[in-house]
XYZ file of C-alpha atoms in Angstrom:
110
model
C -28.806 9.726 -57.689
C -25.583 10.913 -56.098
C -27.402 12.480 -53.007
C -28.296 8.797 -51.840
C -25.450 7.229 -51.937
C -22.060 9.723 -51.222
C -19.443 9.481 -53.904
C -16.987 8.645 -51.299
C -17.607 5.449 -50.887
C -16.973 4.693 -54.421
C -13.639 5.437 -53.997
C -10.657 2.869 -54.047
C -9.528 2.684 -49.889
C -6.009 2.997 -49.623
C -3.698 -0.288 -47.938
C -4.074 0.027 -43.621
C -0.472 0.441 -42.415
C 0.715 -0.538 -39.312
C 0.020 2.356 -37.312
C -3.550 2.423 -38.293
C -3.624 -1.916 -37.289
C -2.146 -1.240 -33.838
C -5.112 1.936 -33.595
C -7.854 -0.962 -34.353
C -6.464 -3.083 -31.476
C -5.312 -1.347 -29.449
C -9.196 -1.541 -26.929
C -8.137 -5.184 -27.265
C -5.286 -5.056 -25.869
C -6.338 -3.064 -22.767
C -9.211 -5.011 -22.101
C -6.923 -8.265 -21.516
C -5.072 -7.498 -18.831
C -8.125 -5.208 -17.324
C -10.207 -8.504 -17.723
C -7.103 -10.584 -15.930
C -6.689 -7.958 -12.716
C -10.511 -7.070 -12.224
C -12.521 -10.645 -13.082
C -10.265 -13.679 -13.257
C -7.503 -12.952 -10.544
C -10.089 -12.366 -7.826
C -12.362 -14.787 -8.643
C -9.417 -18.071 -8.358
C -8.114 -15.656 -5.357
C -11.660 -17.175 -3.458
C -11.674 -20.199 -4.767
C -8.777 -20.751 -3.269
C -9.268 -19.569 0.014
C -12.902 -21.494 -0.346
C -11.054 -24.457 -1.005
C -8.445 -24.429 1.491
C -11.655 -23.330 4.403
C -13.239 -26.659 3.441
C -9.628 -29.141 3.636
C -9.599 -27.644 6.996
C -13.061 -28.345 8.628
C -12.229 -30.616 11.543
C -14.747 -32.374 13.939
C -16.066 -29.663 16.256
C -16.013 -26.606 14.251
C -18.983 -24.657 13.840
C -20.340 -24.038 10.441
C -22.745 -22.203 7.950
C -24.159 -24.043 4.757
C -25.377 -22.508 1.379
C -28.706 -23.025 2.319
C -28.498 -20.828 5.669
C -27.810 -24.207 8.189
C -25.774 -23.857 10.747
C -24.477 -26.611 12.676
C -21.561 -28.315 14.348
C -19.559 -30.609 12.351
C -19.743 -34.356 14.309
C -18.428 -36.508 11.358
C -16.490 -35.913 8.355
C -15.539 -37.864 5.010
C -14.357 -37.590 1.716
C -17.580 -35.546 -0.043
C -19.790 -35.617 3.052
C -20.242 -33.639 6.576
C -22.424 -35.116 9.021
C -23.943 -31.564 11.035
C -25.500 -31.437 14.592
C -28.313 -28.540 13.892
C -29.894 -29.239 16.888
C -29.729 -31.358 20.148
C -29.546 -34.932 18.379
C -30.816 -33.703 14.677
C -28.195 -34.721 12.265
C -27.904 -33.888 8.713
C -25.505 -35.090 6.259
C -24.485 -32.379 3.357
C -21.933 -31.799 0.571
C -18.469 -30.459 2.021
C -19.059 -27.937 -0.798
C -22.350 -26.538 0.545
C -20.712 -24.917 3.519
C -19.861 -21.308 2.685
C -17.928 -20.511 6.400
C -16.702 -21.457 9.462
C -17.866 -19.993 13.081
C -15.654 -18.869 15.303
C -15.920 -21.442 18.675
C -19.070 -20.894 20.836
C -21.034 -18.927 18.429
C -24.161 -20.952 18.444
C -24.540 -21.791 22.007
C -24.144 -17.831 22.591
C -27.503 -17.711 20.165
């Protein structure tokens, strides 16, 4: 029966040593900081910048929601935006819905 099973793998494995530890982890410890530089850094990078866009928004500015709106902000507060989509059409949305800011005049150019 010793062509099923290989007579190798009967044998006593000798103790790892450290070189052959530091071979096993080694991926691991590239994959960290490739993780860090590629995935996590630029992802808070835009957070960031999304979150300092929205403290910004002032009455007046132009803006684009999540769900394609776009509108003039006419009244802020704390978790709200009250938007003028059209001549006397107001909606009120989430400060976190709005994904940019227009530059000045872009709608009435439209």
């Amino acid at each position: 029966m010793d062509f099923l099973i290989s007579p190798a793998f009967a044998q006593q494995a000798g103790a790892a040593s450290p070189q052959s530890l530091l071979g096993a982890f080694w991926p691991l410890l590239v994959m960290i900081p490739l993780f860090y530089f590629l995935l996590i850094r630029p992802q808070s990078k835009r957070n960031k910048e999304l979150r300092d866009m929205l403290a910004k928004i002032a009455k007046g500015d132009e803006v684009v929601t999540s769900g394609g709106l776009a509108g003039k902000v006419v009244g802020l507060g704390e978790t709200f935006v009250t938007v003028e989509i059209a001549d006397n059409v107001q909606a009120k949305i989430q400060k976190s819905a709005i994904t940019s800011v227009l530059p000045k005049g872009t709608l009435k150019a439209q």
